[in-house]
mmCIF file of C-alpha atoms in Angstrom:
data_model
loop_
_atom_site.group_PDB
_atom_site.id
_atom_site.type_symbol
_atom_site.label_atom_id
_atom_site.label_comp_id
_atom_site.label_asym_id
_atom_site.label_seq_id
_atom_site.Cartn_x
_atom_site.Cartn_y
_atom_site.Cartn_z
ATOM 1 C CA MET A 305 -4.949 32.618 13.138
ATOM 2 C CA ARG A 306 -6.711 31.099 16.131
ATOM 3 C CA LEU A 307 -4.703 29.558 18.959
ATOM 4 C CA GLY A 308 -5.666 25.972 18.095
ATOM 5 C CA GLU A 309 -4.675 26.501 14.470
ATOM 6 C CA ALA A 310 -1.326 27.952 15.559
ATOM 7 C CA VAL A 311 -0.698 24.921 17.788
ATOM 8 C CA ARG A 312 -1.655 22.412 15.060
ATOM 9 C CA THR A 313 0.217 24.221 12.313
ATOM 10 C CA GLY A 314 3.261 24.633 14.536
ATOM 11 C CA ALA A 315 3.236 20.967 15.552
ATOM 12 C CA LEU A 316 3.147 19.900 11.902
ATOM 13 C CA ALA A 317 5.944 22.344 11.098
ATOM 14 C CA GLY A 318 7.941 20.929 14.023
ATOM 15 C CA LEU A 319 7.608 17.422 12.584
ATOM 16 C CA GLY A 320 9.058 18.728 9.330
ATOM 17 C CA GLY A 321 11.773 20.417 11.381
ATOM 18 C CA ALA A 322 12.574 17.017 12.933
ATOM 19 C CA ALA A 323 13.257 15.587 9.481
ATOM 20 C CA ALA A 324 15.433 18.583 8.603
ATOM 21 C CA VAL A 325 17.464 18.519 11.830
ATOM 22 C CA THR A 326 18.035 14.763 11.591
ATOM 23 C CA THR A 327 19.234 15.067 8.005
ATOM 24 C CA ALA A 328 21.450 18.065 8.824
ATOM 25 C CA ASN A 329 22.939 16.247 11.822
ATOM 26 C CA LEU A 330 23.917 13.219 9.760
ATOM 27 C CA ILE A 331 25.332 15.365 6.945
ATOM 28 C CA GLU A 332 27.341 17.580 9.317
ATOM 29 C CA GLN A 333 28.754 14.592 11.192
ATOM 30 C CA GLN A 334 29.672 12.946 7.880
ATOM 31 C CA LEU A 335 31.419 16.121 6.694
ATOM 32 C CA PHE A 336 33.143 17.301 9.860
ATOM 33 C CA LEU A 337 33.926 14.344 12.128
ATOM 34 C CA PRO A 338 36.986 12.154 11.663
ATOM 35 C CA ARG A 339 36.074 8.868 9.983
ATOM 36 C CA ASN A 340 36.839 6.833 13.106
ATOM 37 C CA GLU A 341 34.456 8.819 15.358
ATOM 38 C CA PRO A 342 31.016 7.293 15.779
ATOM 39 C CA PHE A 343 27.943 9.318 14.895
ATOM 40 C CA GLU A 344 25.899 10.696 17.775
ATOM 41 C CA ILE A 345 22.167 10.667 17.377
ATOM 42 C CA GLU A 346 20.949 12.510 20.447
ATOM 43 C CA PRO A 347 17.391 11.105 20.597
ATOM 44 C CA ILE A 348 18.840 7.576 20.638
ATOM 45 C CA GLU A 349 21.274 8.599 23.394
ATOM 46 C CA VAL A 350 18.359 10.068 25.369
ATOM 47 C CA ALA A 351 16.285 6.879 25.085
ATOM 48 C CA LYS A 352 19.242 4.617 25.896
ATOM 49 C CA THR A 353 20.382 6.619 28.928
ATOM 50 C CA GLU A 354 16.943 7.289 30.401
ATOM 51 C CA ALA A 355 15.855 3.653 30.039
ATOM 52 C CA ARG A 356 19.107 2.435 31.607
ATOM 53 C CA ASN A 357 18.775 4.952 34.464
ATOM 54 C CA ALA A 358 15.214 3.734 35.067
ATOM 55 C CA GLY A 359 16.497 0.159 35.329
ATOM 56 C CA HIS A 360 14.954 -0.935 32.031
ATOM 57 C CA PRO A 361 17.721 -1.072 29.414
ATOM 58 C CA LEU A 362 16.472 -1.217 25.836
ATOM 59 C CA SER A 363 17.625 -3.334 22.931
ATOM 60 C CA THR A 364 19.168 -1.458 20.029
ATOM 61 C CA GLY A 365 15.847 -1.615 18.175
ATOM 62 C CA GLY A 366 14.038 -0.382 21.287
ATOM 63 C CA GLN A 367 16.475 2.516 21.600
ATOM 64 C CA TRP A 368 15.798 3.519 17.994
ATOM 65 C CA ALA A 369 12.018 3.179 18.365
ATOM 66 C CA ALA A 370 11.870 5.081 21.663
ATOM 67 C CA GLY A 371 14.379 7.689 20.496
ATOM 68 C CA THR A 372 12.511 8.309 17.255
ATOM 69 C CA ALA A 373 9.139 8.572 19.012
ATOM 70 C CA ALA A 374 10.565 10.944 21.629
ATOM 71 C CA HIS A 375 12.262 13.073 18.969
ATOM 72 C CA LEU A 376 9.078 13.411 16.938
ATOM 73 C CA ALA A 377 7.032 14.289 20.023
ATOM 74 C CA TYR A 378 9.662 16.777 21.240
ATOM 75 C CA SER A 379 9.865 18.387 17.799
ATOM 76 C CA ALA A 380 6.080 18.633 17.497
ATOM 77 C CA LEU A 381 5.936 20.212 20.969
ATOM 78 C CA TRP A 382 8.577 22.802 20.052
ATOM 79 C CA GLY A 383 6.823 23.416 16.755
ATOM 80 C CA ALA A 384 3.559 24.069 18.609
ATOM 81 C CA ILE A 385 5.398 26.499 20.897
ATOM 82 C CA TYR A 386 6.824 28.199 17.805
ATOM 83 C CA GLY A 387 3.326 28.505 16.337
ATOM 84 C CA VAL A 388 1.927 30.111 19.480
ATOM 85 C CA ALA A 389 4.913 32.471 19.794
ATOM 86 C CA GLN A 390 4.762 33.431 16.120
ATOM 87 C CA ARG A 391 1.013 34.029 16.344
ATOM 88 C CA ARG A 392 1.650 36.464 19.187
ATOM 89 C CA LEU A 393 4.950 38.095 18.162
ATOM 90 C CA ARG A 394 4.661 38.062 14.350
ATOM 91 C CA LEU A 395 8.440 38.223 13.904
ATOM 92 C CA PRO A 396 10.140 37.753 10.528
ATOM 93 C CA HIS A 397 10.078 33.971 10.071
ATOM 94 C CA LEU A 398 13.752 33.468 9.236
ATOM 95 C CA LEU A 399 14.974 35.554 12.172
ATOM 96 C CA HIS A 400 12.487 33.951 14.537
ATOM 97 C CA GLY A 401 13.427 30.490 13.264
ATOM 98 C CA VAL A 402 17.157 30.879 13.878
ATOM 99 C CA VAL A 403 16.663 32.445 17.319
ATOM 100 C CA PHE A 404 14.104 29.787 18.205
ATOM 101 C CA GLY A 405 16.420 26.943 17.169
ATOM 102 C CA GLU A 406 19.294 28.368 19.196
ATOM 103 C CA ILE A 407 17.072 28.796 22.266
ATOM 104 C CA ILE A 408 16.343 25.072 22.049
ATOM 105 C CA TRP A 409 20.095 24.426 21.774
ATOM 106 C CA ALA A 410 20.712 26.611 24.857
ATOM 107 C CA LEU A 411 18.177 24.640 26.880
ATOM 108 C CA ASN A 412 19.834 21.330 26.007
ATOM 109 C CA TYR A 413 23.614 21.478 25.473
ATOM 110 C CA PRO A 414 25.430 23.887 27.855
ATOM 111 C CA ARG A 415 26.420 22.861 31.388
ATOM 112 C CA TRP A 416 22.971 23.848 32.709
ATOM 113 C CA GLY A 417 21.184 22.133 29.811
ATOM 114 C CA ILE A 418 18.962 19.090 29.960
ATOM 115 C CA LEU A 419 21.403 16.693 28.259
ATOM 116 C CA PRO A 420 24.360 17.290 30.618
ATOM 117 C CA GLN A 421 22.112 17.522 33.676
ATOM 118 C CA ARG A 422 20.558 14.130 32.866
ATOM 119 C CA GLY A 423 23.998 12.580 32.212
ATOM 120 C CA ILE A 424 23.233 11.985 28.535
ATOM 121 C CA LEU A 425 26.015 14.076 26.961
ATOM 122 C CA PRO A 426 28.883 16.138 28.368
ATOM 123 C CA PRO A 427 28.356 19.922 28.305
ATOM 124 C CA ALA A 428 29.188 21.626 25.006
ATOM 125 C CA GLY A 429 32.178 23.367 26.618
ATOM 126 C CA GLU A 430 33.766 20.017 27.497
ATOM 127 C CA ARG A 431 33.433 18.516 24.030
ATOM 128 C CA SER A 432 35.625 18.847 20.977
ATOM 129 C CA ARG A 433 34.974 22.024 19.020
ATOM 130 C CA THR A 434 33.392 20.030 16.196
ATOM 131 C CA ARG A 435 31.110 18.041 18.525
ATOM 132 C CA ALA A 436 30.083 21.288 20.213
ATOM 133 C CA LEU A 437 29.409 23.202 16.973
ATOM 134 C CA ILE A 438 27.428 20.568 15.069
ATOM 135 C CA PRO A 439 24.346 20.886 17.324
ATOM 136 C CA LEU A 440 24.471 24.688 17.003
ATOM 137 C CA GLY A 441 24.186 24.335 13.242
ATOM 138 C CA THR A 442 21.562 21.626 13.306
ATOM 139 C CA HIS A 443 19.351 23.548 15.726
ATOM 140 C CA ALA A 444 19.498 26.573 13.431
ATOM 141 C CA VAL A 445 18.322 24.206 10.678
ATOM 142 C CA PHE A 446 15.475 22.986 12.915
ATOM 143 C CA GLY A 447 14.373 26.547 13.603
ATOM 144 C CA LEU A 448 14.615 27.626 9.973
ATOM 145 C CA ALA A 449 12.775 24.562 8.677
ATOM 146 C CA THR A 450 10.060 24.876 11.324
ATOM 147 C CA ALA A 451 9.645 28.594 10.561
ATOM 148 C CA ALA A 452 9.524 28.054 6.799
ATOM 149 C CA LEU A 453 7.008 25.221 7.096
ATOM 150 C CA PHE A 454 4.881 27.193 9.542
ATOM 151 C CA GLN A 455 4.791 30.110 7.113
ATOM 152 C CA LEU A 456 3.949 27.830 4.183
ATOM 153 C CA LEU A 457 1.242 25.914 6.068
ATOM 154 C CA SER A 458 -0.211 29.158 7.441
ATOM 155 C CA ARG A 459 -0.534 30.591 3.939
ATOM 156 C CA HIS A 460 -2.195 27.393 2.766
ATOM 157 C CA ALA A 461 -4.636 27.469 5.720
ATOM 158 C CA ASP A 462 -5.473 31.133 5.035
ATOM 159 C CA ARG A 463 -6.471 30.247 1.463
ATOM 160 C CA GLY A 464 -8.630 27.557 2.990
#
């Protein structure tokens, strides 16, 4: 597979991963959080916090639109990175997917991660066990879905 194909295929797989991680996040919160705890949708929190910090607070609809757009772009970017890495490393897709998803978690949720550093969410270690574990599970889902879709799309492209 050529580099451009790996980037395109990975980006498409990442978009599918975005749908999977969003669905998994809502299901896990529904199953594991107490009924009185509000759901957390991280891309919406990112859009809301970053816009407020920039001095341009968004309406609720604006938060959803910006958060969704950012999430899709971020997922496509990570999918493209997956495609390039998989093209080079040729690891077993399921293993690579889980590891890949947890690397993304590690870049975002611990004390040194993007979300705590930007003031969007507290570090995982300062959250309830459930709130800390849900993103671990959902990022494994993102990695697995992205890996499975990349493999499927790659096979389809090879048949051409």
